[in-house]
C-alpha cells in the first residue's frame, strides 16, 4: 500500500529547485515542522505540481518520477493541463470563481504533453447513459465517456466542439475527490461542486479478444438535491459563521492540483476586522507559508516512504505575527486531506486571531514575574505550604532568616519549624480558612526554629490561595520581630526603671512593696526614703554632668553593698528608696538606716575630685503605719508606706543634714493630713476657690508703681490659709505648676481692670516657682494669660527666684528674651541669697532686681547688710537695672535705702497685702504717705565711704 501511495504521489512530489534548502523547524503536529518563516516572495513558494529541478522537455512521453509510477500512462504537468485550453487558462492564469476569495499560486508554463483520450469501444459508445451527470470508466479508473449533464456540472458547454477534452482519459480520482457520500467535483476554475457519487460495475460489454475488462459507471448527484431545506441550511451556516466570528476563527483550503487558495467568508471578515491585508503582507499571503512547508514535508515524506520510513507529515501549526502597525498574532493550523487511495488532494487550514489571548498571557506572565520579583526582593520571609503542611517554596529572605538553603527547606513540615509543641498533624500554625486575603489571619508572635536549633520570633501573616491545579495552599509571610521585642523590653524596662541609674522607679517600687505586703512576712518589711542634702551645690560647683555621675555611682554602690534582701530604687532627682524584705535579718531599722547613711556619706571621685554628700533618711514599717492608713483591714498599702517614709524623711531634713527619723504617730497623722490637704488643694485650684491679695510697690514720691500678687486659700474648715501652710503641700504633690498657672491667669485678669494711680499705669508682679522659662509650656501660658485678660504686656512683671536661674540654657534665655521684646519685665527675687556671684546679674535678662528682706532688716544697724545692699544697688544702677527693696518696715530702713538709690519700696511701712477691693481703693486715692525725717548715721565710719556726698 505504501508503494502504491508513493506511486500516486509521484507527479506531485518531484524535487523542486532548492527544495533541499526549504526551512525546517521543530516538531509541529504530525509533520514534525514548525516554522515562523514566511518566504520572502510568493515566487519562492513551490507549487506542488512543479518539479524541483528543471522540468523535462516534453518528448511526447510521460516522465517517470519514481519506480512506483511506471504504471502511469501520463502525468499532468499543471492543474490547467487537466482541462482543455479552450475552456480557459485555468487557475494558473488567475481565474476566480465569483463569491470566493482565491489567490493564484505560481505554476510553471504548461508543457506540450496532453493525455491521449482512449478510443471507446462500440459497445461502450452504444450504451445509453441516464440523464443525471454520468461517466463511464474502464477498469483502470480512466474516464472513457461522459454525458452532457456531467459537462454542464463541470462548467463546460456540451454544444461546443471538444467540450470533453481534458476529461476523457483522466483518472476519476483527479476529477472527483473526497468520500462518495460528500465528494467534490473539481471544475477547471478551481471551484468545487458538492456531489454524491454512485458507482456500479458494468458487465463486460465486448467478447472480442483483447477487449477491456469490466467497466464502471459513475453517476454524480448534486448534493443540493438531498441537502436540508435552504432556510435550515442557511440558518446553520449563519450559526457557524457567528460562532467563527465570536471565536475569531476562519477556514481556508488549497487545491494541490489547481494551486487555488480559497478563503471562507469568515476568514475574510476576520482579516477585515483585524485590519489585515492578507495578500499584502511583506512576505506574501499569510496561508502560503504553511502551504510551502507542507508541500516540502510531503516531498520529504515521499523520500522517506521510498526508504521505508512510515513517519507521516499531514499537519502543521505556526503562530504568525503581522508586521506593524497592526501587529496581530494568528494561530495557523493546516493539514493534508487525502482521497480514499491516500493521495494528497488539498490542504485545509484554520486561522484564529489569538492576539488578545497572547496579550492576556503576557499580562499574566508579567504579573507573575512582578509577584516573583516582589517576593524575591521582599525583606520578609515568604513561604508556600501545600495542603499537607509541607513547605514547597521559599524566598531568599526566609532562607536567610532560618539559616538554611532553599533545597533543604523544601519538604519541611510546618510542625518541624515550630518551637511550640504541636498536635499529631503537621499543620502547626496553619489553619483551615476560606481562600482569599480577607480570610487570612495573623499571629503576632510565634517562635520559629532555625536550622542551628535556635529560635527566632516572627510575626506570621497567613492566607489560603488556590493553585493552577485547583488545590489549596498556604501562603505565609514571616516577619522577624526580634528587634521589636527587644525594643518592647527596653520600653518595658523604661516604664519600670530609671533611665539614668537603671534602678527601679516608683512604679516598680510600688509593685515590689505590694508583693511583699501580700505575703506572710509583711511585718518584716521596711521602707527607707533618702533625700540627698543640698545636692544642688554639686550641680552648681561641678556641673550637671558631674552631678549625674555622682547619682550613677551612688546607685551602683547601693546595689553592690546593701545587705542581702535590700534593693535600692530612685524616685526622683536626688531621692532614693531602699526596700528591705527582712529588716530583722539586718539588725533592725536603725541599723539599716546607719548602713545606708554610711554608704551615702562615703566619698565619690569625680574628675579627680573627691565629692561627699549626706542624706536625710526616713524609715517606715507596716506596723508603724497601721494607725495612719485608711485601709479597711488596717494594713497600709505600698503608697501608704512610701508616703509615711517620705514624711519621716522630711522630719529628718528639718532637724538638719544627715539626720535619721523613724515614723511616729504624729508623722503618720501629718502624712495623712498632707494627703487630704493635697486633694483639697487640687480641687480648690480646679474650682477657682483661691484668692489673691496685692501688696503695693511704692516709689519715693508715694505713687504706686506695681503690686505683687500674693495667694491666699480661704479653707472651708481651717479658715484663711497663707502660702506657708499649703505651698509645701503643693511642692510635694507636684501642684506648683498648676498653682502658678492659676495665679498668672487670675492676676492678669484682675490687673487689667485697675485704674491708674497718680496718672501712671500700675503693673502686677507674679512670683513663679513651678512654671519656669525653660519649660516647654512657659511661653504659651504667658501669651494665653495676656490674650485672655487683655492686659498690656508692659504691665506684667514675672518674678523668679535667683536659684531658679542658676543655669541659663539657651532655651531659657530665648524664652525670656522673646517676652522681653514685647514688654514683659522680669524681676530677680531674693537676689544675693543664691549660689551665684553678683556678676550673675550681668547675664540675667532681667530688668528689675529685688533686694532681699534679709539685707533690709539690718541695713541701718548691721554694717554687713548695709554693704551687701549697697553693692547690689550700685551694680544694678550701673547696669541700668531697676531696684526694689523688700520688707521695708521702718522709716530708718526707708531713709537708708533711699540714700543708696533704691527705686521703689515694698513692705508694711506702706501697706500689708490688701484684698482686691481694698487695693482698688488705694489706687483711687492720693499718693501714699512718705515718712518724715532725715536718715540716721551710717552703721560705722567705713560705711560713709559708700554714701553720696552733698
mmCIF file of C-alpha atoms in Angstrom, residues 347-651:
data_model
loop_
_atom_site.group_PDB
_atom_site.id
_atom_site.type_symbol
_atom_site.label_atom_id
_atom_site.label_comp_id
_atom_site.label_asym_id
_atom_site.label_seq_id
_atom_site.Cartn_x
_atom_site.Cartn_y
_atom_site.Cartn_z
ATOM 1 C CA UNK A 347 -4.655 21.391 2.140
ATOM 2 C CA UNK A 348 -7.192 22.729 4.601
ATOM 3 C CA UNK A 349 -6.460 25.108 7.445
ATOM 4 C CA UNK A 350 -7.841 27.418 10.093
ATOM 5 C CA UNK A 351 -6.664 30.851 11.164
ATOM 6 C CA UNK A 352 -7.574 32.165 14.586
ATOM 7 C CA UNK A 353 -6.834 35.636 15.940
ATOM 8 C CA UNK A 354 -5.224 34.977 19.312
ATOM 9 C CA UNK A 355 -3.855 38.474 19.870
ATOM 10 C CA UNK A 356 -5.982 39.099 22.958
ATOM 11 C CA UNK A 357 -5.155 35.659 24.303
ATOM 12 C CA UNK A 358 -1.433 36.238 23.889
ATOM 13 C CA UNK A 359 -1.736 39.700 25.394
ATOM 14 C CA UNK A 360 -3.627 38.240 28.354
ATOM 15 C CA UNK A 361 -0.974 35.550 28.704
ATOM 16 C CA UNK A 362 1.700 38.225 28.594
ATOM 17 C CA UNK A 363 -0.114 40.196 31.251
ATOM 18 C CA UNK A 364 -0.370 37.090 33.384
ATOM 19 C CA UNK A 365 3.299 36.312 32.805
ATOM 20 C CA UNK A 366 4.299 39.865 33.648
ATOM 21 C CA UNK A 367 2.064 39.890 36.695
ATOM 22 C CA UNK A 368 3.542 36.575 37.771
ATOM 23 C CA UNK A 369 7.017 37.919 37.175
ATOM 24 C CA UNK A 370 6.243 41.033 39.191
ATOM 25 C CA UNK A 371 4.990 38.825 42.002
ATOM 26 C CA UNK A 372 8.122 36.691 41.816
ATOM 27 C CA UNK A 373 10.349 39.773 41.744
ATOM 28 C CA UNK A 374 8.481 41.234 44.705
ATOM 29 C CA UNK A 375 8.782 38.013 46.670
ATOM 30 C CA UNK A 376 12.462 37.765 45.750
ATOM 31 C CA UNK A 377 13.405 41.252 46.915
ATOM 32 C CA UNK A 378 10.993 41.335 49.866
ATOM 33 C CA UNK A 379 12.883 41.846 53.135
ATOM 34 C CA UNK A 380 10.484 39.477 54.889
ATOM 35 C CA UNK A 381 10.389 35.732 54.536
ATOM 36 C CA UNK A 382 7.732 34.246 52.251
ATOM 37 C CA UNK A 383 6.892 30.538 52.081
ATOM 38 C CA UNK A 384 4.354 28.344 50.308
ATOM 39 C CA UNK A 385 2.991 25.280 52.128
ATOM 40 C CA UNK A 386 0.976 22.594 50.383
ATOM 41 C CA UNK A 387 -2.256 21.193 51.728
ATOM 42 C CA UNK A 388 -0.384 18.647 53.870
ATOM 43 C CA UNK A 389 1.507 21.419 55.634
ATOM 44 C CA UNK A 390 4.885 20.893 53.961
ATOM 45 C CA UNK A 391 6.975 23.738 52.589
ATOM 46 C CA UNK A 392 7.261 23.686 48.806
ATOM 47 C CA UNK A 393 8.923 27.036 48.106
ATOM 48 C CA UNK A 394 10.622 29.871 49.980
ATOM 49 C CA UNK A 395 12.267 33.144 49.066
ATOM 50 C CA UNK A 396 15.848 34.147 49.851
ATOM 51 C CA UNK A 397 14.842 36.243 52.876
ATOM 52 C CA UNK A 398 13.275 33.230 54.595
ATOM 53 C CA UNK A 399 16.313 31.099 53.818
ATOM 54 C CA UNK A 400 18.483 33.738 55.461
ATOM 55 C CA UNK A 401 16.121 34.079 58.412
ATOM 56 C CA UNK A 402 16.093 30.331 59.078
ATOM 57 C CA UNK A 403 19.762 29.838 58.178
ATOM 58 C CA UNK A 404 19.100 27.109 55.631
ATOM 59 C CA UNK A 405 19.278 26.918 51.823
ATOM 60 C CA UNK A 406 16.067 26.560 49.867
ATOM 61 C CA UNK A 407 16.647 22.970 48.746
ATOM 62 C CA UNK A 408 16.927 21.858 52.369
ATOM 63 C CA UNK A 409 13.819 23.752 53.407
ATOM 64 C CA UNK A 410 11.624 22.151 50.743
ATOM 65 C CA UNK A 411 9.619 19.335 52.203
ATOM 66 C CA UNK A 412 9.992 20.538 55.790
ATOM 67 C CA UNK A 413 6.714 20.443 57.689
ATOM 68 C CA UNK A 414 5.263 23.413 59.500
ATOM 69 C CA UNK A 415 5.353 21.419 62.725
ATOM 70 C CA UNK A 416 9.132 20.961 62.493
ATOM 71 C CA UNK A 417 9.531 24.739 62.131
ATOM 72 C CA UNK A 418 7.528 25.357 65.275
ATOM 73 C CA UNK A 419 9.251 25.651 68.642
ATOM 74 C CA UNK A 420 5.975 25.194 70.478
ATOM 75 C CA UNK A 421 4.722 21.611 70.806
ATOM 76 C CA UNK A 422 2.105 20.824 68.170
ATOM 77 C CA UNK A 423 -0.512 18.140 67.711
ATOM 78 C CA UNK A 424 -0.280 14.967 65.707
ATOM 79 C CA UNK A 425 -0.639 16.690 62.345
ATOM 80 C CA UNK A 426 1.973 18.764 60.554
ATOM 81 C CA UNK A 427 -0.087 21.934 60.301
ATOM 82 C CA UNK A 428 1.125 23.700 63.481
ATOM 83 C CA UNK A 429 0.481 27.408 62.811
ATOM 84 C CA UNK A 430 -1.550 26.676 59.646
ATOM 85 C CA UNK A 431 -5.324 26.876 59.952
ATOM 86 C CA UNK A 432 -8.114 25.930 57.596
ATOM 87 C CA UNK A 433 -9.753 29.091 56.292
ATOM 88 C CA UNK A 434 -11.505 30.055 53.098
ATOM 89 C CA UNK A 435 -9.230 31.133 50.240
ATOM 90 C CA UNK A 436 -8.575 34.847 49.812
ATOM 91 C CA UNK A 437 -6.547 37.503 51.559
ATOM 92 C CA UNK A 438 -9.571 38.911 53.503
ATOM 93 C CA UNK A 439 -9.942 35.490 55.157
ATOM 94 C CA UNK A 440 -6.323 35.355 56.246
ATOM 95 C CA UNK A 441 -5.156 35.638 59.815
ATOM 96 C CA UNK A 442 -2.186 36.989 61.742
ATOM 97 C CA UNK A 443 -0.175 35.533 64.602
ATOM 98 C CA UNK A 444 1.520 38.495 66.367
ATOM 99 C CA UNK A 445 4.305 36.447 67.958
ATOM 100 C CA UNK A 446 5.450 32.954 67.084
ATOM 101 C CA UNK A 447 8.751 31.236 67.834
ATOM 102 C CA UNK A 448 10.189 29.616 64.688
ATOM 103 C CA UNK A 449 13.006 27.091 64.821
ATOM 104 C CA UNK A 450 16.153 27.857 62.815
ATOM 105 C CA UNK A 451 18.470 25.329 61.197
ATOM 106 C CA UNK A 452 21.036 25.585 64.012
ATOM 107 C CA UNK A 453 18.418 24.786 66.658
ATOM 108 C CA UNK A 454 17.989 28.344 67.882
ATOM 109 C CA UNK A 455 14.681 30.158 67.578
ATOM 110 C CA UNK A 456 13.616 33.468 66.131
ATOM 111 C CA UNK A 457 10.455 35.358 66.992
ATOM 112 C CA UNK A 458 8.322 36.133 63.968
ATOM 113 C CA UNK A 459 5.004 37.691 63.180
ATOM 114 C CA UNK A 460 3.108 35.372 60.843
ATOM 115 C CA UNK A 461 0.633 36.561 58.237
ATOM 116 C CA UNK A 462 -1.179 33.568 56.715
ATOM 117 C CA UNK A 463 -3.706 33.230 53.935
ATOM 118 C CA UNK A 464 -5.005 30.417 51.752
ATOM 119 C CA UNK A 465 -4.873 30.543 47.964
ATOM 120 C CA UNK A 466 -5.668 28.175 45.088
ATOM 121 C CA UNK A 467 -3.050 26.865 42.676
ATOM 122 C CA UNK A 468 -3.303 26.207 38.955
ATOM 123 C CA UNK A 469 -4.251 22.623 39.664
ATOM 124 C CA UNK A 470 -7.188 23.738 41.812
ATOM 125 C CA UNK A 471 -5.589 22.639 45.052
ATOM 126 C CA UNK A 472 -5.391 24.963 48.010
ATOM 127 C CA UNK A 473 -2.108 26.029 49.556
ATOM 128 C CA UNK A 474 -0.978 28.319 52.366
ATOM 129 C CA UNK A 475 0.955 31.493 51.720
ATOM 130 C CA UNK A 476 2.849 32.570 54.841
ATOM 131 C CA UNK A 477 4.843 35.754 55.454
ATOM 132 C CA UNK A 478 7.453 35.577 58.221
ATOM 133 C CA UNK A 479 8.416 38.963 59.708
ATOM 134 C CA UNK A 480 11.346 38.966 62.100
ATOM 135 C CA UNK A 481 10.213 40.830 65.233
ATOM 136 C CA UNK A 482 13.314 40.197 67.322
ATOM 137 C CA UNK A 483 14.255 43.874 67.282
ATOM 138 C CA UNK A 484 10.667 44.827 68.022
ATOM 139 C CA UNK A 485 10.619 42.545 71.032
ATOM 140 C CA UNK A 486 13.926 43.945 72.230
ATOM 141 C CA UNK A 487 12.582 47.470 71.829
ATOM 142 C CA UNK A 488 9.458 46.441 73.738
ATOM 143 C CA UNK A 489 11.664 45.058 76.513
ATOM 144 C CA UNK A 490 13.537 48.341 76.598
ATOM 145 C CA UNK A 491 10.274 50.261 76.819
ATOM 146 C CA UNK A 492 9.017 47.890 79.479
ATOM 147 C CA UNK A 493 12.198 48.426 81.457
ATOM 148 C CA UNK A 494 11.918 52.162 80.843
ATOM 149 C CA UNK A 495 8.454 52.050 82.331
ATOM 150 C CA UNK A 496 9.735 50.383 85.483
ATOM 151 C CA UNK A 497 13.347 51.615 85.696
ATOM 152 C CA UNK A 498 15.084 54.949 85.985
ATOM 153 C CA UNK A 499 16.765 55.968 82.734
ATOM 154 C CA UNK A 500 19.877 57.457 84.336
ATOM 155 C CA UNK A 501 20.748 54.976 87.081
ATOM 156 C CA UNK A 502 18.868 51.909 85.735
ATOM 157 C CA UNK A 503 17.401 51.419 89.215
ATOM 158 C CA UNK A 504 13.716 50.512 89.635
ATOM 159 C CA UNK A 505 11.491 53.584 89.573
ATOM 160 C CA UNK A 506 8.417 54.473 91.617
ATOM 161 C CA UNK A 507 6.172 52.125 89.629
ATOM 162 C CA UNK A 508 8.487 49.164 90.187
ATOM 163 C CA UNK A 509 8.877 50.009 93.883
ATOM 164 C CA UNK A 510 5.117 50.113 94.345
ATOM 165 C CA UNK A 511 4.790 46.712 92.695
ATOM 166 C CA UNK A 512 7.580 45.246 94.865
ATOM 167 C CA UNK A 513 6.179 46.645 98.121
ATOM 168 C CA UNK A 514 2.661 45.457 97.208
ATOM 169 C CA UNK A 515 4.033 41.979 96.566
ATOM 170 C CA UNK A 516 5.762 41.887 99.961
ATOM 171 C CA UNK A 517 2.712 43.269 101.777
ATOM 172 C CA UNK A 518 0.610 40.471 100.285
ATOM 173 C CA UNK A 519 2.988 37.829 101.664
ATOM 174 C CA UNK A 520 3.054 36.213 105.101
ATOM 175 C CA UNK A 521 6.185 38.123 106.215
ATOM 176 C CA UNK A 522 4.869 41.619 105.585
ATOM 177 C CA UNK A 523 5.656 42.720 109.150
ATOM 178 C CA UNK A 524 9.351 42.203 108.418
ATOM 179 C CA UNK A 525 9.221 44.785 105.639
ATOM 180 C CA UNK A 526 10.908 48.187 105.970
ATOM 181 C CA UNK A 527 10.989 51.140 103.571
ATOM 182 C CA UNK A 528 13.627 53.883 103.779
ATOM 183 C CA UNK A 529 13.461 57.212 101.889
ATOM 184 C CA UNK A 530 16.754 59.037 101.375
ATOM 185 C CA UNK A 531 16.957 62.613 100.140
ATOM 186 C CA UNK A 532 20.442 63.943 99.422
ATOM 187 C CA UNK A 533 21.187 67.130 101.304
ATOM 188 C CA UNK A 534 21.853 70.235 99.271
ATOM 189 C CA UNK A 535 22.625 68.292 96.088
ATOM 190 C CA UNK A 536 22.187 71.448 94.020
ATOM 191 C CA UNK A 537 25.540 72.517 95.395
ATOM 192 C CA UNK A 538 27.191 69.692 93.459
ATOM 193 C CA UNK A 539 25.440 70.663 90.246
ATOM 194 C CA UNK A 540 26.377 74.314 90.712
ATOM 195 C CA UNK A 541 30.001 73.707 91.595
ATOM 196 C CA UNK A 542 30.833 70.826 89.228
ATOM 197 C CA UNK A 543 28.107 70.958 86.600
ATOM 198 C CA UNK A 544 25.131 68.769 85.878
ATOM 199 C CA UNK A 545 27.222 66.105 84.119
ATOM 200 C CA UNK A 546 29.264 65.637 87.287
ATOM 201 C CA UNK A 547 26.057 65.575 89.343
ATOM 202 C CA UNK A 548 24.643 62.826 87.121
ATOM 203 C CA UNK A 549 27.881 60.885 87.556
ATOM 204 C CA UNK A 550 27.547 61.099 91.348
ATOM 205 C CA UNK A 551 23.983 59.755 91.130
ATOM 206 C CA UNK A 552 25.096 56.864 88.900
ATOM 207 C CA UNK A 553 27.920 55.934 91.272
ATOM 208 C CA UNK A 554 25.529 56.238 94.217
ATOM 209 C CA UNK A 555 23.115 53.787 92.568
ATOM 210 C CA UNK A 556 25.911 51.341 91.756
ATOM 211 C CA UNK A 557 27.218 51.483 95.330
ATOM 212 C CA UNK A 558 23.804 50.830 96.828
ATOM 213 C CA UNK A 559 23.205 47.874 94.512
ATOM 214 C CA UNK A 560 26.604 46.449 95.310
ATOM 215 C CA UNK A 561 26.949 46.991 99.078
ATOM 216 C CA UNK A 562 23.456 46.922 100.577
ATOM 217 C CA UNK A 563 22.755 43.872 102.756
ATOM 218 C CA UNK A 564 21.177 40.811 101.208
ATOM 219 C CA UNK A 565 17.425 41.222 100.858
ATOM 220 C CA UNK A 566 17.650 45.003 100.399
ATOM 221 C CA UNK A 567 17.073 46.605 96.991
ATOM 222 C CA UNK A 568 17.524 50.281 96.051
ATOM 223 C CA UNK A 569 15.324 52.415 93.777
ATOM 224 C CA UNK A 570 15.264 56.020 92.603
ATOM 225 C CA UNK A 571 12.076 58.035 92.991
ATOM 226 C CA UNK A 572 13.148 61.404 91.627
ATOM 227 C CA UNK A 573 16.180 63.631 91.072
ATOM 228 C CA UNK A 574 18.110 63.142 94.340
ATOM 229 C CA UNK A 575 15.687 60.933 96.244
ATOM 230 C CA UNK A 576 16.348 57.196 96.694
ATOM 231 C CA UNK A 577 14.374 54.392 98.326
ATOM 232 C CA UNK A 578 15.627 51.209 99.971
ATOM 233 C CA UNK A 579 13.200 48.295 100.352
ATOM 234 C CA UNK A 580 14.215 45.608 102.858
ATOM 235 C CA UNK A 581 12.453 42.244 102.754
ATOM 236 C CA UNK A 582 13.512 41.179 106.270
ATOM 237 C CA UNK A 583 14.611 44.067 108.475
ATOM 238 C CA UNK A 584 15.258 41.724 111.409
ATOM 239 C CA UNK A 585 17.934 39.905 109.418
ATOM 240 C CA UNK A 586 19.948 43.134 109.026
ATOM 241 C CA UNK A 587 19.755 44.184 112.706
ATOM 242 C CA UNK A 588 16.634 46.359 112.718
ATOM 243 C CA UNK A 589 15.527 49.593 111.126
ATOM 244 C CA UNK A 590 18.053 51.813 112.916
ATOM 245 C CA UNK A 591 20.951 49.593 111.947
ATOM 246 C CA UNK A 592 19.813 49.518 108.328
ATOM 247 C CA UNK A 593 19.449 53.333 108.300
ATOM 248 C CA UNK A 594 23.007 53.743 109.668
ATOM 249 C CA UNK A 595 24.316 51.395 106.958
ATOM 250 C CA UNK A 596 22.567 53.376 104.246
ATOM 251 C CA UNK A 597 23.804 56.688 105.688
ATOM 252 C CA UNK A 598 27.384 55.394 105.706
ATOM 253 C CA UNK A 599 27.137 54.269 102.086
ATOM 254 C CA UNK A 600 25.741 57.649 101.051
ATOM 255 C CA UNK A 601 28.314 59.658 103.004
ATOM 256 C CA UNK A 602 31.349 57.804 101.633
ATOM 257 C CA UNK A 603 33.270 59.986 99.142
ATOM 258 C CA UNK A 604 32.962 59.723 95.381
ATOM 259 C CA UNK A 605 35.729 60.656 92.986
ATOM 260 C CA UNK A 606 34.522 62.723 90.038
ATOM 261 C CA UNK A 607 37.071 64.058 87.549
ATOM 262 C CA UNK A 608 39.846 63.535 90.082
ATOM 263 C CA UNK A 609 37.999 65.407 92.832
ATOM 264 C CA UNK A 610 36.506 63.867 95.959
ATOM 265 C CA UNK A 611 32.837 64.625 96.474
ATOM 266 C CA UNK A 612 30.942 63.956 99.708
ATOM 267 C CA UNK A 613 27.211 64.128 100.186
ATOM 268 C CA UNK A 614 24.834 63.357 103.037
ATOM 269 C CA UNK A 615 21.172 62.423 103.157
ATOM 270 C CA UNK A 616 18.155 62.821 105.351
ATOM 271 C CA UNK A 617 16.687 59.355 105.891
ATOM 272 C CA UNK A 618 13.174 58.469 106.927
ATOM 273 C CA UNK A 619 12.014 54.912 107.662
ATOM 274 C CA UNK A 620 8.583 53.283 107.935
ATOM 275 C CA UNK A 621 7.269 49.773 108.572
ATOM 276 C CA UNK A 622 3.777 48.289 108.218
ATOM 277 C CA UNK A 623 3.428 48.156 111.999
ATOM 278 C CA UNK A 624 4.317 51.844 112.370
ATOM 279 C CA UNK A 625 1.878 52.937 109.702
ATOM 280 C CA UNK A 626 -1.099 50.741 110.554
ATOM 281 C CA UNK A 627 -2.717 53.507 112.589
ATOM 282 C CA UNK A 628 -2.370 56.063 109.839
ATOM 283 C CA UNK A 629 -3.861 54.080 106.986
ATOM 284 C CA UNK A 630 -7.410 54.222 105.664
ATOM 285 C CA UNK A 631 -7.307 50.560 104.626
ATOM 286 C CA UNK A 632 -10.290 48.554 105.941
ATOM 287 C CA UNK A 633 -8.010 45.827 107.317
ATOM 288 C CA UNK A 634 -5.577 48.289 108.862
ATOM 289 C CA UNK A 635 -2.777 47.120 106.560
ATOM 290 C CA UNK A 636 -1.056 50.014 104.813
ATOM 291 C CA UNK A 637 -0.693 49.940 101.069
ATOM 292 C CA UNK A 638 2.500 50.462 99.098
ATOM 293 C CA UNK A 639 1.557 54.099 98.567
ATOM 294 C CA UNK A 640 0.936 54.480 102.305
ATOM 295 C CA UNK A 641 4.374 53.135 103.235
ATOM 296 C CA UNK A 642 6.127 55.363 100.713
ATOM 297 C CA UNK A 643 4.153 58.362 101.955
ATOM 298 C CA UNK A 644 4.980 57.573 105.575
ATOM 299 C CA UNK A 645 8.677 57.090 104.845
ATOM 300 C CA UNK A 646 8.648 60.357 102.906
ATOM 301 C CA UNK A 647 7.020 62.176 105.827
ATOM 302 C CA UNK A 648 9.632 60.776 108.218
ATOM 303 C CA UNK A 649 12.356 61.879 105.810
ATOM 304 C CA UNK A 650 11.022 65.476 105.826
ATOM 305 C CA UNK A 651 11.058 65.403 109.616
#
